[in-house]
Coordinates of C-alpha atoms in Angstrom, one line a residue:
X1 CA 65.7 26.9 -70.6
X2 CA 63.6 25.1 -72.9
X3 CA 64.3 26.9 -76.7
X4 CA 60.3 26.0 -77.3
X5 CA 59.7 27.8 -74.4
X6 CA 57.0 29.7 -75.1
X7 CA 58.3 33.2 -73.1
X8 CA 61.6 32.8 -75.0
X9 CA 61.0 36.5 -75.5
X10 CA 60.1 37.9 -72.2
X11 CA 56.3 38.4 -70.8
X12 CA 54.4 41.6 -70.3
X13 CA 53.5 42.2 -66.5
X14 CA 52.7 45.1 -64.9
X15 CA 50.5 45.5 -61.6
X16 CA 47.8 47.7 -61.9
X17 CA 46.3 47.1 -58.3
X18 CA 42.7 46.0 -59.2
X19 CA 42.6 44.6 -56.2
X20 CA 42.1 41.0 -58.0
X21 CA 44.4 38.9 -56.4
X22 CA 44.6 40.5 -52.4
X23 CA 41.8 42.1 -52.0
X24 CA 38.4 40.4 -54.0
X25 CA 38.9 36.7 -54.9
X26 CA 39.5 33.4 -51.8
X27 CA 42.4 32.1 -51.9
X28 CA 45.3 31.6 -49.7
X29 CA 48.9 32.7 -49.5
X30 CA 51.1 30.3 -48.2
X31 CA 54.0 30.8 -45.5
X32 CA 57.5 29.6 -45.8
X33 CA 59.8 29.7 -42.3
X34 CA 61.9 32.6 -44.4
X35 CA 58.0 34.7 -45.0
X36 CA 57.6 33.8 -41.7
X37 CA 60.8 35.5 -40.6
X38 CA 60.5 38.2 -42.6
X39 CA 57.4 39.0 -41.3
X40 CA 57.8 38.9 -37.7
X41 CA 60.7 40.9 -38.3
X42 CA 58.5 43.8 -40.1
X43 CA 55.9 43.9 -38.0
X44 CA 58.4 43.8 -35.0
X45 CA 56.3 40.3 -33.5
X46 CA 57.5 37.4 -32.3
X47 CA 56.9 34.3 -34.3
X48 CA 53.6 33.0 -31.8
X49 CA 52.3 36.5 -31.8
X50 CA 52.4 37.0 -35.5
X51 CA 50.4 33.5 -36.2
X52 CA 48.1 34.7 -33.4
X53 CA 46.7 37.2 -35.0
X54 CA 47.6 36.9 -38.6
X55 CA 47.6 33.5 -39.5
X56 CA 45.8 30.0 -40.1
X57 CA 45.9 26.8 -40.9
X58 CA 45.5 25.8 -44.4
X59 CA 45.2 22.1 -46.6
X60 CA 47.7 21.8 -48.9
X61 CA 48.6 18.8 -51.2
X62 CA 48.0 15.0 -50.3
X63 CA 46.5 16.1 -47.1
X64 CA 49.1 17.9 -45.4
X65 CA 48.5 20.9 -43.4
X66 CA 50.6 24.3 -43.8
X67 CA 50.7 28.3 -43.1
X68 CA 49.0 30.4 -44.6
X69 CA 47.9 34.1 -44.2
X70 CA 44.3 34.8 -42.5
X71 CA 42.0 36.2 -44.8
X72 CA 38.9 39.2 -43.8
X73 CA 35.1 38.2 -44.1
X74 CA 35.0 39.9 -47.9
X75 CA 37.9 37.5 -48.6
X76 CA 40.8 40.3 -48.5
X77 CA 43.9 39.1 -47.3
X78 CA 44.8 40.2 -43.7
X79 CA 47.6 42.1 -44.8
X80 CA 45.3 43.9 -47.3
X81 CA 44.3 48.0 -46.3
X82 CA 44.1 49.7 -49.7
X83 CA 47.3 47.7 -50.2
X84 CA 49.5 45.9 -49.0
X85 CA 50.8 46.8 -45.6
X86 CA 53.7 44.4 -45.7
X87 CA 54.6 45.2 -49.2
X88 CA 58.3 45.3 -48.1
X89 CA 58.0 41.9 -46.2
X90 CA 55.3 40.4 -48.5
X91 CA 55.5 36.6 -49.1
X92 CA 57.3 34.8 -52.2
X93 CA 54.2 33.9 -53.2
X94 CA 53.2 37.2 -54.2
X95 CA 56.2 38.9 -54.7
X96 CA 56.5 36.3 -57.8
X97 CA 53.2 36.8 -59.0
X98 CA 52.4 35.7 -62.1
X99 CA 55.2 34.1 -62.9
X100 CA 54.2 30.7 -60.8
X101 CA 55.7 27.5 -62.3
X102 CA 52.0 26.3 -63.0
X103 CA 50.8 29.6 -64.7
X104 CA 53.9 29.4 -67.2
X105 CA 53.1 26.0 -68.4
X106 CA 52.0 27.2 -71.6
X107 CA 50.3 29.7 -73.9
X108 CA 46.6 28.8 -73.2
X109 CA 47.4 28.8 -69.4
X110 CA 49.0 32.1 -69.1
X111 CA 46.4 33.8 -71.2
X112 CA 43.4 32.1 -69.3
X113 CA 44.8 33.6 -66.2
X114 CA 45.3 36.7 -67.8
X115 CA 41.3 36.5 -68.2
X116 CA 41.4 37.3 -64.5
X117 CA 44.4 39.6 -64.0
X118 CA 44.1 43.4 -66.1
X119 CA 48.3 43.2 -65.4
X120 CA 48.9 40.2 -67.3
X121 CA 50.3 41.0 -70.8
X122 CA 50.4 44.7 -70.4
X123 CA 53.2 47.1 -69.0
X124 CA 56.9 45.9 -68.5
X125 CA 58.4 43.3 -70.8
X126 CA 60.5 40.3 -68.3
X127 CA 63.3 38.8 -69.9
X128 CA 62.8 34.7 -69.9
X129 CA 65.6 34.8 -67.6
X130 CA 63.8 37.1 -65.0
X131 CA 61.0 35.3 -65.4
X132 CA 63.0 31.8 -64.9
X133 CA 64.1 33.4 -61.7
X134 CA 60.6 34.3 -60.3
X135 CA 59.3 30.5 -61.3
X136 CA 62.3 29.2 -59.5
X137 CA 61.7 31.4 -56.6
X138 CA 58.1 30.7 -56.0
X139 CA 58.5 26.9 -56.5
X140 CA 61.4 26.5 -54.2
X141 CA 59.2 28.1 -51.3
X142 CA 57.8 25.5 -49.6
X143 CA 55.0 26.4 -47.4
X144 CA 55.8 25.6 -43.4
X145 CA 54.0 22.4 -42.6
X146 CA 52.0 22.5 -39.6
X147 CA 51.2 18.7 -39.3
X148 CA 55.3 18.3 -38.5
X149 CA 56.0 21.1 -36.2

């Protein structure tokens, strides 16, 4: 790790379920095959009968077409029912939340999302390393492309 690194000495983070990121703002969470798995295996489907009802298709980067969870009218995700019902199973995407890659490359970046997330900066101090761990995590989760399945 970078010694300039700006989270050197750890980040505050702390969830404090606003609701922000699942249940009020668009956006989409991608699936990798091993989300995938995971949640089939939680919610006891097979992999056809999970997309089915919980999933769609998504543009991603230069084009390409990936997984991603479905969302509700209001935007919620479809896993959202005054929390997250596959909290156990949940994606990398959100189990690394907000320590992505692009949200961590500097200062001004983390604390203009913090402007949108009430968790950001407050509660439990992360250690650089854990934080290191999360970024890794969260960019080595490819999303499953569609337009090559």
């Amino acid at each position: 790790m970078d010694d300039g690194c700006f989270y050197k000495d750890g980040l505050r983070f702390s969830c404090v379920r606003c609701t922000l990121c699942c249940g009020r703002s668009p956006g989409f969470v991608y699936l990798s095959q091993a989300d995938l798995d995971a949640l089939c295996r939680y919610f006891k489907l097979s992999e056809a009968e999970f997309m089915k009802h919980y999933c769609r298709r998504a543009d991603y980067y230069h084009g390409t077409s990936v997984l991603a969870l479905s969302a509700k009218k209001n935007d919620e995700c479809i896993l959202w029912d005054n929390g997250c019902t596959a909290y156990e199973a949940r994606p990398v995407q959100c189990a690394t939340y907000p320590f992505w890659s692009w949200m961590l490359a500097d200062r001004q970046t983390w604390d203009s999302c913090a402007a949108d997330c009430p968790g950001i900066n407050t509660g439990r101090l992360w250690t650089a390393q854990e934080i290191a761990e999360q970024a890794r995590r969260y960019t080595e989760n490819e999303p499953l492309r569609l337009d090559v399945v």
